[in-house]
mmCIF file with all atom_site columns, C-alpha atoms in Angstrom:
data_model
loop_
_atom_site.group_PDB
_atom_site.id
_atom_site.type_symbol
_atom_site.label_atom_id
_atom_site.label_alt_id
_atom_site.label_comp_id
_atom_site.label_asym_id
_atom_site.label_entity_id
_atom_site.label_seq_id
_atom_site.pdbx_PDB_ins_code
_atom_site.Cartn_x
_atom_site.Cartn_y
_atom_site.Cartn_z
_atom_site.occupancy
_atom_site.B_iso_or_equiv
_atom_site.pdbx_formal_charge
_atom_site.auth_seq_id
_atom_site.auth_comp_id
_atom_site.auth_asym_id
_atom_site.auth_atom_id
_atom_site.pdbx_PDB_model_num
ATOM 1   C CA . MET A 1 1   ? 1.790   2.062   -10.083 1.00 75.00 ? 10  MET A CA 1
ATOM 2   C CA . CYS A 1 2   ? -0.570  2.185   -7.135  1.00 89.00 ? 11  CYS A CA 1
ATOM 3   C CA . GLY A 1 3   ? -1.951  5.672   -6.668  1.00 94.00 ? 12  GLY A CA 1
ATOM 4   C CA . ARG A 1 4   ? -5.198  5.201   -4.723  1.00 96.00 ? 13  ARG A CA 1
ATOM 5   C CA . PHE A 1 5   ? -6.652  2.623   -2.378  1.00 98.00 ? 14  PHE A CA 1
ATOM 6   C CA . THR A 1 6   ? -9.316  2.024   0.248   1.00 98.00 ? 15  THR A CA 1
ATOM 7   C CA . LEU A 1 7   ? -9.541  0.869   3.860   1.00 98.00 ? 16  LEU A CA 1
ATOM 8   C CA . THR A 1 8   ? -13.097 0.782   5.145   1.00 98.00 ? 17  THR A CA 1
ATOM 9   C CA . GLU A 1 9   ? -12.910 -1.838  7.917   1.00 97.00 ? 18  GLU A CA 1
ATOM 10  C CA . THR A 1 10  ? -13.004 -0.851  11.608  1.00 96.00 ? 19  THR A CA 1
ATOM 11  C CA . ILE A 1 11  ? -9.764  -0.666  13.553  1.00 97.00 ? 20  ILE A CA 1
ATOM 12  C CA . GLU A 1 12  ? -11.057 -3.338  15.926  1.00 96.00 ? 21  GLU A CA 1
ATOM 13  C CA . LYS A 1 13  ? -11.626 -5.790  13.086  1.00 97.00 ? 22  LYS A CA 1
ATOM 14  C CA . LEU A 1 14  ? -8.245  -4.975  11.575  1.00 98.00 ? 23  LEU A CA 1
ATOM 15  C CA . GLN A 1 15  ? -6.528  -5.612  14.902  1.00 97.00 ? 24  GLN A CA 1
ATOM 16  C CA . LEU A 1 16  ? -8.158  -9.025  15.136  1.00 97.00 ? 25  LEU A CA 1
ATOM 17  C CA . LEU A 1 17  ? -7.204  -9.965  11.594  1.00 97.00 ? 26  LEU A CA 1
ATOM 18  C CA . PHE A 1 18  ? -3.622  -8.676  11.634  1.00 98.00 ? 27  PHE A CA 1
ATOM 19  C CA . GLU A 1 19  ? -2.854  -9.074  15.356  1.00 97.00 ? 28  GLU A CA 1
ATOM 20  C CA . PHE A 1 20  ? -1.363  -5.671  16.150  1.00 97.00 ? 29  PHE A CA 1
ATOM 21  C CA . GLU A 1 21  ? -1.520  -3.084  18.909  1.00 97.00 ? 30  GLU A CA 1
ATOM 22  C CA . TYR A 1 22  ? -2.707  0.414   18.076  1.00 97.00 ? 31  TYR A CA 1
ATOM 23  C CA . ALA A 1 23  ? -2.773  3.573   20.182  1.00 93.00 ? 32  ALA A CA 1
ATOM 24  C CA . GLU A 1 24  ? -2.788  6.475   17.728  1.00 91.00 ? 33  GLU A CA 1
ATOM 25  C CA . GLY A 1 25  ? -6.434  7.516   17.849  1.00 84.00 ? 34  GLY A CA 1
ATOM 26  C CA . GLU A 1 26  ? -9.491  6.986   15.677  1.00 88.00 ? 35  GLU A CA 1
ATOM 27  C CA . VAL A 1 27  ? -9.329  5.276   12.289  1.00 93.00 ? 36  VAL A CA 1
ATOM 28  C CA . LEU A 1 28  ? -12.159 6.329   9.980   1.00 95.00 ? 37  LEU A CA 1
ATOM 29  C CA . PRO A 1 29  ? -13.369 4.440   6.886   1.00 97.00 ? 38  PRO A CA 1
ATOM 30  C CA . ARG A 1 30  ? -11.431 5.643   3.837   1.00 98.00 ? 39  ARG A CA 1
ATOM 31  C CA . TYR A 1 31  ? -12.799 5.313   0.321   1.00 98.00 ? 40  TYR A CA 1
ATOM 32  C CA . ASN A 1 32  ? -10.199 7.259   -1.679  1.00 98.00 ? 41  ASN A CA 1
ATOM 33  C CA . ILE A 1 33  ? -6.795  7.283   0.009   1.00 98.00 ? 42  ILE A CA 1
ATOM 34  C CA . ALA A 1 34  ? -4.325  9.423   -1.941  1.00 97.00 ? 43  ALA A CA 1
ATOM 35  C CA . PRO A 1 35  ? -0.588  10.134  -1.810  1.00 96.00 ? 44  PRO A CA 1
ATOM 36  C CA . SER A 1 36  ? 0.630   12.616  0.858   1.00 95.00 ? 45  SER A CA 1
ATOM 37  C CA . GLN A 1 37  ? -2.098  11.469  3.248   1.00 96.00 ? 46  GLN A CA 1
ATOM 38  C CA . ASN A 1 38  ? -1.515  9.499   6.437   1.00 96.00 ? 47  ASN A CA 1
ATOM 39  C CA . ILE A 1 39  ? -2.113  5.773   6.105   1.00 97.00 ? 48  ILE A CA 1
ATOM 40  C CA . LEU A 1 40  ? -2.300  2.839   8.523   1.00 98.00 ? 49  LEU A CA 1
ATOM 41  C CA . THR A 1 41  ? 0.789   0.666   8.602   1.00 98.00 ? 50  THR A CA 1
ATOM 42  C CA . ILE A 1 42  ? 2.079   -2.167  10.765  1.00 98.00 ? 51  ILE A CA 1
ATOM 43  C CA . LEU A 1 43  ? 5.654   -2.424  12.030  1.00 98.00 ? 52  LEU A CA 1
ATOM 44  C CA . GLY A 1 44  ? 7.284   -5.355  13.797  1.00 95.00 ? 53  GLY A CA 1
ATOM 45  C CA . ASP A 1 45  ? 10.236  -5.918  16.092  1.00 87.00 ? 54  ASP A CA 1
ATOM 46  C CA . GLY A 1 46  ? 10.357  -9.700  15.978  1.00 79.00 ? 55  GLY A CA 1
ATOM 47  C CA . LYS A 1 47  ? 8.117   -9.954  19.049  1.00 86.00 ? 56  LYS A CA 1
ATOM 48  C CA . GLN A 1 48  ? 5.031   -7.836  18.493  1.00 95.00 ? 57  GLN A CA 1
ATOM 49  C CA . ARG A 1 49  ? 3.238   -5.829  15.820  1.00 97.00 ? 58  ARG A CA 1
ATOM 50  C CA . ILE A 1 50  ? 2.476   -2.136  16.231  1.00 97.00 ? 59  ILE A CA 1
ATOM 51  C CA . GLY A 1 51  ? 0.060   -0.092  14.150  1.00 97.00 ? 60  GLY A CA 1
ATOM 52  C CA . ARG A 1 52  ? 1.310   3.327   13.132  1.00 97.00 ? 61  ARG A CA 1
ATOM 53  C CA . GLN A 1 53  ? 0.152   6.187   10.959  1.00 97.00 ? 62  GLN A CA 1
ATOM 54  C CA . MET A 1 54  ? 2.677   7.243   8.295   1.00 97.00 ? 63  MET A CA 1
ATOM 55  C CA . LYS A 1 55  ? 2.671   9.692   5.415   1.00 97.00 ? 64  LYS A CA 1
ATOM 56  C CA . TRP A 1 56  ? 2.279   8.001   2.032   1.00 98.00 ? 65  TRP A CA 1
ATOM 57  C CA . GLY A 1 57  ? 5.232   9.087   -0.074  1.00 97.00 ? 66  GLY A CA 1
ATOM 58  C CA . MET A 1 58  ? 8.602   8.126   1.358   1.00 96.00 ? 67  MET A CA 1
ATOM 59  C CA . VAL A 1 59  ? 11.153  10.786  2.255   1.00 95.00 ? 68  VAL A CA 1
ATOM 60  C CA . PRO A 1 60  ? 14.593  9.132   2.639   1.00 93.00 ? 69  PRO A CA 1
ATOM 61  C CA . TYR A 1 61  ? 16.639  10.150  5.658   1.00 92.00 ? 70  TYR A CA 1
ATOM 62  C CA . TRP A 1 62  ? 19.182  11.880  3.390   1.00 91.00 ? 71  TRP A CA 1
ATOM 63  C CA . ALA A 1 63  ? 16.676  14.004  1.431   1.00 90.00 ? 72  ALA A CA 1
ATOM 64  C CA . LYS A 1 64  ? 17.158  17.785  1.391   1.00 87.00 ? 73  LYS A CA 1
ATOM 65  C CA . ASP A 1 65  ? 13.425  18.428  1.786   1.00 84.00 ? 74  ASP A CA 1
ATOM 66  C CA . GLU A 1 66  ? 10.027  16.736  1.804   1.00 86.00 ? 75  GLU A CA 1
ATOM 67  C CA . LYS A 1 67  ? 9.178   17.466  -1.837  1.00 84.00 ? 76  LYS A CA 1
ATOM 68  C CA . ILE A 1 68  ? 10.766  14.201  -2.934  1.00 89.00 ? 77  ILE A CA 1
ATOM 69  C CA . ALA A 1 69  ? 7.772   12.386  -1.403  1.00 88.00 ? 78  ALA A CA 1
ATOM 70  C CA . TYR A 1 70  ? 5.652   13.040  -4.508  1.00 85.00 ? 79  TYR A CA 1
ATOM 71  C CA . LYS A 1 71  ? 8.040   10.869  -6.541  1.00 91.00 ? 80  LYS A CA 1
ATOM 72  C CA . MET A 1 72  ? 8.232   8.157   -3.896  1.00 94.00 ? 81  MET A CA 1
ATOM 73  C CA . ILE A 1 73  ? 4.702   6.810   -3.489  1.00 97.00 ? 82  ILE A CA 1
ATOM 74  C CA . ASN A 1 74  ? 5.764   3.537   -5.136  1.00 97.00 ? 83  ASN A CA 1
ATOM 75  C CA . ALA A 1 75  ? 8.965   1.487   -5.232  1.00 97.00 ? 84  ALA A CA 1
ATOM 76  C CA . ARG A 1 76  ? 9.483   -1.015  -8.046  1.00 97.00 ? 85  ARG A CA 1
ATOM 77  C CA . ALA A 1 77  ? 10.314  -4.511  -6.817  1.00 97.00 ? 86  ALA A CA 1
ATOM 78  C CA . GLU A 1 78  ? 12.912  -4.835  -9.552  1.00 96.00 ? 87  GLU A CA 1
ATOM 79  C CA . GLY A 1 79  ? 16.226  -3.652  -8.136  1.00 92.00 ? 88  GLY A CA 1
ATOM 80  C CA . ILE A 1 80  ? 14.780  -2.548  -4.810  1.00 96.00 ? 89  ILE A CA 1
ATOM 81  C CA . ASP A 1 81  ? 17.810  -3.921  -2.951  1.00 94.00 ? 90  ASP A CA 1
ATOM 82  C CA . SER A 1 82  ? 20.254  -1.818  -4.968  1.00 93.00 ? 91  SER A CA 1
ATOM 83  C CA . LYS A 1 83  ? 18.595  1.575   -5.522  1.00 93.00 ? 92  LYS A CA 1
ATOM 84  C CA . PRO A 1 84  ? 19.935  4.266   -3.127  1.00 90.00 ? 93  PRO A CA 1
ATOM 85  C CA . SER A 1 85  ? 16.496  5.395   -1.937  1.00 92.00 ? 94  SER A CA 1
ATOM 86  C CA . PHE A 1 86  ? 15.274  1.913   -1.104  1.00 95.00 ? 95  PHE A CA 1
ATOM 87  C CA . LYS A 1 87  ? 18.304  -0.276  -0.344  1.00 94.00 ? 96  LYS A CA 1
ATOM 88  C CA . ALA A 1 88  ? 18.648  0.471   3.376   1.00 94.00 ? 97  ALA A CA 1
ATOM 89  C CA . PRO A 1 89  ? 14.903  0.521   4.206   1.00 96.00 ? 98  PRO A CA 1
ATOM 90  C CA . PHE A 1 90  ? 14.441  -2.771  2.357   1.00 97.00 ? 99  PHE A CA 1
ATOM 91  C CA . LYS A 1 91  ? 16.950  -4.417  4.683   1.00 95.00 ? 100 LYS A CA 1
ATOM 92  C CA . SER A 1 92  ? 15.459  -3.365  8.014   1.00 95.00 ? 101 SER A CA 1
ATOM 93  C CA . LYS A 1 93  ? 12.521  -0.939  7.656   1.00 97.00 ? 102 LYS A CA 1
ATOM 94  C CA . ARG A 1 94  ? 9.751   -2.998  6.130   1.00 98.00 ? 103 ARG A CA 1
ATOM 95  C CA . CYS A 1 95  ? 6.070   -2.592  6.928   1.00 98.00 ? 104 CYS A CA 1
ATOM 96  C CA . LEU A 1 96  ? 2.590   -3.766  6.051   1.00 98.00 ? 105 LEU A CA 1
ATOM 97  C CA . ILE A 1 97  ? 0.219   -1.206  4.549   1.00 98.00 ? 106 ILE A CA 1
ATOM 98  C CA . LEU A 1 98  ? -3.388  -2.181  5.183   1.00 98.00 ? 107 LEU A CA 1
ATOM 99  C CA . ALA A 1 99  ? -6.070  -1.969  2.488   1.00 98.00 ? 108 ALA A CA 1
ATOM 100 C CA . ASP A 1 100 ? -9.269  -3.624  1.355   1.00 98.00 ? 109 ASP A CA 1
ATOM 101 C CA . GLY A 1 101 ? -9.164  -2.469  -2.251  1.00 98.00 ? 110 GLY A CA 1
ATOM 102 C CA . PHE A 1 102 ? -7.137  -0.411  -4.698  1.00 98.00 ? 111 PHE A CA 1
ATOM 103 C CA . TYR A 1 103 ? -7.884  1.558   -7.846  1.00 98.00 ? 112 TYR A CA 1
ATOM 104 C CA . GLU A 1 104 ? -6.324  1.551   -11.295 1.00 97.00 ? 113 GLU A CA 1
ATOM 105 C CA . TRP A 1 105 ? -7.391  3.289   -14.504 1.00 97.00 ? 114 TRP A CA 1
ATOM 106 C CA . LYS A 1 106 ? -7.936  1.615   -17.873 1.00 96.00 ? 115 LYS A CA 1
ATOM 107 C CA . LYS A 1 107 ? -7.469  3.582   -21.085 1.00 92.00 ? 116 LYS A CA 1
ATOM 108 C CA . THR A 1 108 ? -10.577 3.430   -23.304 1.00 90.00 ? 117 THR A CA 1
ATOM 109 C CA . GLU A 1 109 ? -11.838 5.345   -26.342 1.00 89.00 ? 118 GLU A CA 1
ATOM 110 C CA . GLU A 1 110 ? -14.077 7.340   -24.006 1.00 87.00 ? 119 GLU A CA 1
ATOM 111 C CA . GLY A 1 111 ? -11.255 8.160   -21.605 1.00 92.00 ? 120 GLY A CA 1
ATOM 112 C CA . LYS A 1 112 ? -9.811  6.516   -18.521 1.00 95.00 ? 121 LYS A CA 1
ATOM 113 C CA . GLN A 1 113 ? -12.176 4.174   -16.653 1.00 96.00 ? 122 GLN A CA 1
ATOM 114 C CA . PRO A 1 114 ? -11.352 3.533   -12.967 1.00 97.00 ? 123 PRO A CA 1
ATOM 115 C CA . TYR A 1 115 ? -11.552 -0.004  -11.587 1.00 97.00 ? 124 TYR A CA 1
ATOM 116 C CA . ARG A 1 116 ? -11.465 -1.216  -8.008  1.00 98.00 ? 125 ARG A CA 1
ATOM 117 C CA . PHE A 1 117 ? -9.555  -4.406  -7.209  1.00 98.00 ? 126 PHE A CA 1
ATOM 118 C CA . ILE A 1 118 ? -10.531 -6.498  -4.195  1.00 98.00 ? 127 ILE A CA 1
ATOM 119 C CA . MET A 1 119 ? -10.225 -9.975  -2.747  1.00 98.00 ? 128 MET A CA 1
ATOM 120 C CA . LYS A 1 120 ? -12.997 -12.409 -3.677  1.00 98.00 ? 129 LYS A CA 1
ATOM 121 C CA . ASP A 1 121 ? -13.646 -13.006 0.014   1.00 97.00 ? 130 ASP A CA 1
ATOM 122 C CA . ASP A 1 122 ? -13.875 -9.210  0.613   1.00 96.00 ? 131 ASP A CA 1
ATOM 123 C CA . LYS A 1 123 ? -11.281 -9.386  3.383   1.00 97.00 ? 132 LYS A CA 1
ATOM 124 C CA . PRO A 1 124 ? -8.668  -6.681  4.006   1.00 98.00 ? 133 PRO A CA 1
ATOM 125 C CA . PHE A 1 125 ? -5.111  -7.411  2.896   1.00 98.00 ? 134 PHE A CA 1
ATOM 126 C CA . ALA A 1 126 ? -1.603  -5.989  3.259   1.00 98.00 ? 135 ALA A CA 1
ATOM 127 C CA . PHE A 1 127 ? 0.625   -4.296  0.707   1.00 98.00 ? 136 PHE A CA 1
ATOM 128 C CA . ALA A 1 128 ? 4.374   -4.758  1.057   1.00 98.00 ? 137 ALA A CA 1
ATOM 129 C CA . GLY A 1 129 ? 5.855   -1.447  2.131   1.00 98.00 ? 138 GLY A CA 1
ATOM 130 C CA . ILE A 1 130 ? 9.111   0.099   3.266   1.00 98.00 ? 139 ILE A CA 1
ATOM 131 C CA . TRP A 1 131 ? 9.524   3.206   5.396   1.00 98.00 ? 140 TRP A CA 1
ATOM 132 C CA . ASP A 1 132 ? 12.073  5.741   6.602   1.00 97.00 ? 141 ASP A CA 1
ATOM 133 C CA . SER A 1 133 ? 12.473  8.570   9.121   1.00 95.00 ? 142 SER A CA 1
ATOM 134 C CA . TRP A 1 134 ? 13.522  12.046  8.024   1.00 94.00 ? 143 TRP A CA 1
ATOM 135 C CA . HIS A 1 135 ? 14.744  14.902  10.215  1.00 90.00 ? 144 HIS A CA 1
ATOM 136 C CA . LYS A 1 136 ? 15.726  18.446  9.369   1.00 84.00 ? 145 LYS A CA 1
ATOM 137 C CA . GLY A 1 137 ? 16.058  20.992  12.127  1.00 81.00 ? 146 GLY A CA 1
ATOM 138 C CA . GLU A 1 138 ? 12.910  20.817  14.206  1.00 81.00 ? 147 GLU A CA 1
ATOM 139 C CA . ASN A 1 139 ? 11.014  19.010  11.445  1.00 82.00 ? 148 ASN A CA 1
ATOM 140 C CA . SER A 1 140 ? 10.665  15.232  11.437  1.00 88.00 ? 149 SER A CA 1
ATOM 141 C CA . LEU A 1 141 ? 8.597   12.819  9.379   1.00 94.00 ? 150 LEU A CA 1
ATOM 142 C CA . THR A 1 142 ? 7.958   9.092   9.183   1.00 96.00 ? 151 THR A CA 1
ATOM 143 C CA . SER A 1 143 ? 6.826   8.056   5.730   1.00 97.00 ? 152 SER A CA 1
ATOM 144 C CA . CYS A 1 144 ? 6.433   4.988   3.538   1.00 98.00 ? 153 CYS A CA 1
ATOM 145 C CA . THR A 1 145 ? 6.039   3.699   0.005   1.00 98.00 ? 154 THR A CA 1
ATOM 146 C CA . ILE A 1 146 ? 4.137   0.800   -1.576  1.00 98.00 ? 155 ILE A CA 1
ATOM 147 C CA . ILE A 1 147 ? 6.176   -1.769  -3.498  1.00 98.00 ? 156 ILE A CA 1
ATOM 148 C CA . THR A 1 148 ? 4.856   -2.651  -6.955  1.00 98.00 ? 157 THR A CA 1
ATOM 149 C CA . THR A 1 149 ? 5.447   -5.577  -9.295  1.00 98.00 ? 158 THR A CA 1
ATOM 150 C CA . GLY A 1 150 ? 4.172   -6.892  -12.625 1.00 97.00 ? 159 GLY A CA 1
ATOM 151 C CA . PRO A 1 151 ? 0.468   -7.590  -13.188 1.00 97.00 ? 160 PRO A CA 1
ATOM 152 C CA . ASN A 1 152 ? -1.500  -10.800 -12.728 1.00 98.00 ? 161 ASN A CA 1
ATOM 153 C CA . GLU A 1 153 ? -4.345  -12.031 -14.950 1.00 98.00 ? 162 GLU A CA 1
ATOM 154 C CA . VAL A 1 154 ? -6.900  -9.858  -13.143 1.00 98.00 ? 163 VAL A CA 1
ATOM 155 C CA . THR A 1 155 ? -4.986  -6.591  -13.343 1.00 97.00 ? 164 THR A CA 1
ATOM 156 C CA . GLU A 1 156 ? -3.100  -6.907  -16.646 1.00 97.00 ? 165 GLU A CA 1
ATOM 157 C CA . ASP A 1 157 ? -5.873  -5.636  -18.929 1.00 95.00 ? 166 ASP A CA 1
ATOM 158 C CA . VAL A 1 158 ? -6.185  -2.479  -16.827 1.00 97.00 ? 167 VAL A CA 1
ATOM 159 C CA . HIS A 1 159 ? -2.579  -1.674  -15.861 1.00 96.00 ? 168 HIS A CA 1
ATOM 160 C CA . ASP A 1 160 ? 0.877   -3.158  -16.358 1.00 95.00 ? 169 ASP A CA 1
ATOM 161 C CA . ARG A 1 161 ? 1.813   -2.819  -12.665 1.00 97.00 ? 170 ARG A CA 1
ATOM 162 C CA . MET A 1 162 ? 0.141   -3.816  -9.409  1.00 98.00 ? 171 MET A CA 1
ATOM 163 C CA . PRO A 1 163 ? 0.977   -3.391  -5.724  1.00 98.00 ? 172 PRO A CA 1
ATOM 164 C CA . VAL A 1 164 ? 2.692   -6.314  -4.020  1.00 98.00 ? 173 VAL A CA 1
ATOM 165 C CA . ILE A 1 165 ? 0.140   -8.032  -1.761  1.00 98.00 ? 174 ILE A CA 1
ATOM 166 C CA . LEU A 1 166 ? 1.791   -10.238 0.822   1.00 98.00 ? 175 LEU A CA 1
ATOM 167 C CA . LYS A 1 167 ? 0.510   -13.620 1.920   1.00 97.00 ? 176 LYS A CA 1
ATOM 168 C CA . GLU A 1 168 ? -0.291  -13.928 5.621   1.00 97.00 ? 177 GLU A CA 1
ATOM 169 C CA . SER A 1 169 ? 2.344   -16.659 5.985   1.00 96.00 ? 178 SER A CA 1
ATOM 170 C CA . ASP A 1 170 ? 5.012   -14.130 4.961   1.00 97.00 ? 179 ASP A CA 1
ATOM 171 C CA . PHE A 1 171 ? 4.096   -11.364 7.429   1.00 97.00 ? 180 PHE A CA 1
ATOM 172 C CA . GLU A 1 172 ? 6.500   -12.391 10.180  1.00 95.00 ? 181 GLU A CA 1
ATOM 173 C CA . ASP A 1 173 ? 9.604   -12.533 8.010   1.00 96.00 ? 182 ASP A CA 1
ATOM 174 C CA . TRP A 1 174 ? 8.657   -9.301  6.274   1.00 97.00 ? 183 TRP A CA 1
ATOM 175 C CA . LEU A 1 175 ? 8.138   -7.404  9.526   1.00 97.00 ? 184 LEU A CA 1
ATOM 176 C CA . ASN A 1 176 ? 11.190  -8.732  11.363  1.00 96.00 ? 185 ASN A CA 1
ATOM 177 C CA . PRO A 1 177 ? 13.881  -6.003  11.083  1.00 95.00 ? 186 PRO A CA 1
ATOM 178 C CA . CYS A 1 178 ? 16.577  -8.535  11.973  1.00 93.00 ? 187 CYS A CA 1
ATOM 179 C CA . PHE A 1 179 ? 15.684  -10.775 9.036   1.00 94.00 ? 188 PHE A CA 1
ATOM 180 C CA . ASN A 1 180 ? 17.795  -9.541  6.119   1.00 90.00 ? 189 ASN A CA 1
ATOM 181 C CA . ASP A 1 181 ? 17.942  -12.370 3.610   1.00 94.00 ? 190 ASP A CA 1
ATOM 182 C CA . THR A 1 182 ? 17.357  -10.039 0.676   1.00 94.00 ? 191 THR A CA 1
ATOM 183 C CA . GLU A 1 183 ? 17.141  -12.779 -1.932  1.00 95.00 ? 192 GLU A CA 1
ATOM 184 C CA . TYR A 1 184 ? 14.360  -14.489 -0.017  1.00 97.00 ? 193 TYR A CA 1
ATOM 185 C CA . LEU A 1 185 ? 12.602  -11.198 0.650   1.00 97.00 ? 194 LEU A CA 1
ATOM 186 C CA . LYS A 1 186 ? 12.749  -10.304 -3.037  1.00 97.00 ? 195 LYS A CA 1
ATOM 187 C CA . SER A 1 187 ? 11.130  -13.661 -3.845  1.00 97.00 ? 196 SER A CA 1
ATOM 188 C CA . LEU A 1 188 ? 8.021   -12.457 -1.974  1.00 98.00 ? 197 LEU A CA 1
ATOM 189 C CA . LEU A 1 189 ? 7.560   -9.504  -4.308  1.00 98.00 ? 198 LEU A CA 1
ATOM 190 C CA . GLU A 1 190 ? 5.460   -11.334 -6.875  1.00 97.00 ? 199 GLU A CA 1
ATOM 191 C CA . PRO A 1 191 ? 1.987   -10.753 -8.352  1.00 98.00 ? 200 PRO A CA 1
ATOM 192 C CA . TYR A 1 192 ? -0.729  -11.990 -6.004  1.00 98.00 ? 201 TYR A CA 1
ATOM 193 C CA . PRO A 1 193 ? -2.614  -15.135 -7.152  1.00 98.00 ? 202 PRO A CA 1
ATOM 194 C CA . ALA A 1 194 ? -5.220  -13.952 -9.643  1.00 98.00 ? 203 ALA A CA 1
ATOM 195 C CA . GLU A 1 195 ? -7.759  -16.612 -8.657  1.00 98.00 ? 204 GLU A CA 1
ATOM 196 C CA . LYS A 1 196 ? -8.166  -14.898 -5.271  1.00 98.00 ? 205 LYS A CA 1
ATOM 197 C CA . MET A 1 197 ? -8.902  -11.452 -6.717  1.00 98.00 ? 206 MET A CA 1
ATOM 198 C CA . ASP A 1 198 ? -11.718 -9.667  -8.492  1.00 98.00 ? 207 ASP A CA 1
ATOM 199 C CA . LYS A 1 199 ? -12.318 -6.264  -10.080 1.00 97.00 ? 208 LYS A CA 1
ATOM 200 C CA . TYR A 1 200 ? -15.174 -4.013  -11.148 1.00 97.00 ? 209 TYR A CA 1
ATOM 201 C CA . PRO A 1 201 ? -15.578 -0.535  -12.689 1.00 97.00 ? 210 PRO A CA 1
ATOM 202 C CA . VAL A 1 202 ? -16.417 2.384   -10.411 1.00 97.00 ? 211 VAL A CA 1
ATOM 203 C CA . SER A 1 203 ? -17.513 6.000   -10.797 1.00 96.00 ? 212 SER A CA 1
ATOM 204 C CA . ASN A 1 204 ? -14.991 8.496   -12.147 1.00 95.00 ? 213 ASN A CA 1
ATOM 205 C CA . LYS A 1 205 ? -15.680 10.551  -9.024  1.00 96.00 ? 214 LYS A CA 1
ATOM 206 C CA . VAL A 1 206 ? -12.725 8.641   -7.605  1.00 97.00 ? 215 VAL A CA 1
ATOM 207 C CA . ASN A 1 207 ? -10.502 10.641  -9.959  1.00 96.00 ? 216 ASN A CA 1
ATOM 208 C CA . SER A 1 208 ? -10.496 13.541  -7.511  1.00 96.00 ? 217 SER A CA 1
ATOM 209 C CA . PRO A 1 209 ? -8.857  12.937  -4.122  1.00 95.00 ? 218 PRO A CA 1
ATOM 210 C CA . LYS A 1 210 ? -11.249 15.549  -2.744  1.00 95.00 ? 219 LYS A CA 1
ATOM 211 C CA . ASN A 1 211 ? -14.062 12.991  -3.069  1.00 97.00 ? 220 ASN A CA 1
ATOM 212 C CA . GLU A 1 212 ? -14.271 10.725  -0.010  1.00 95.00 ? 221 GLU A CA 1
ATOM 213 C CA . LEU A 1 213 ? -17.641 9.004   -0.298  1.00 94.00 ? 222 LEU A CA 1
ATOM 214 C CA . ALA A 1 214 ? -18.880 5.474   0.355   1.00 96.00 ? 223 ALA A CA 1
ATOM 215 C CA . GLU A 1 215 ? -20.444 5.420   -3.118  1.00 96.00 ? 224 GLU A CA 1
ATOM 216 C CA . LEU A 1 216 ? -16.960 5.425   -4.655  1.00 97.00 ? 225 LEU A CA 1
ATOM 217 C CA . ILE A 1 217 ? -16.552 1.706   -3.936  1.00 98.00 ? 226 ILE A CA 1
ATOM 218 C CA . SER A 1 218 ? -19.927 0.758   -5.453  1.00 97.00 ? 227 SER A CA 1
ATOM 219 C CA . PRO A 1 219 ? -19.866 -1.037  -8.831  1.00 96.00 ? 228 PRO A CA 1
ATOM 220 C CA . LEU A 1 220 ? -20.566 1.400   -11.643 1.00 91.00 ? 229 LEU A CA 1
ATOM 221 C CA . ASN A 1 221 ? -23.621 -0.491  -12.905 1.00 80.00 ? 230 ASN A CA 1
ATOM 222 C CA . SER A 1 222 ? -25.265 -0.295  -9.466  1.00 61.00 ? 231 SER A CA 1
ATOM 223 C CA . LEU A 1 223 ? -25.133 3.494   -9.175  1.00 52.00 ? 232 LEU A CA 1
#
């Protein structure tokens, strides 16, 4: 699964890299993004890209209440086009979820050791996400989930799942709500090339979502 990630780059730099418009206020550096929090996503309409804040933890439009979000922070790529919660959003409500690193925990004799995974070039990247809108009475919510797949050679010794990281060349098809070739879209949900990624251990302070410090992304041996 993917349960924590980071996004420390400025909104201006992100807009240049991912070519989207954004008008929802300030975006602060985040070092320990956790489920139920608002996260920066990108939507598309086939013509332009729009940045939007969404709650992490998808609430399907048919849900009785918001509590289901805690079980919906991730969506497995396997069978995503057939599962009731994900089938409709996968066809027309796809998004990019921006990040510049993510955390996973490795089981050791001393306990669980957190690792941060990044790109070797240190650039931000985009998770494959899907989203939905939920309404009940006067309450409404737009929320999303991160799609996960099997591990690559960098992540496999830490965890048996990893978030789907999309290649830039696939952004347009992924964001276009009118593009619904599900077989092709499913082919994009593969482990990211390991040779482009790196990892390093970090402080266990990241275990608590209450901790939101720049030191969380520092390599453990440099603290």
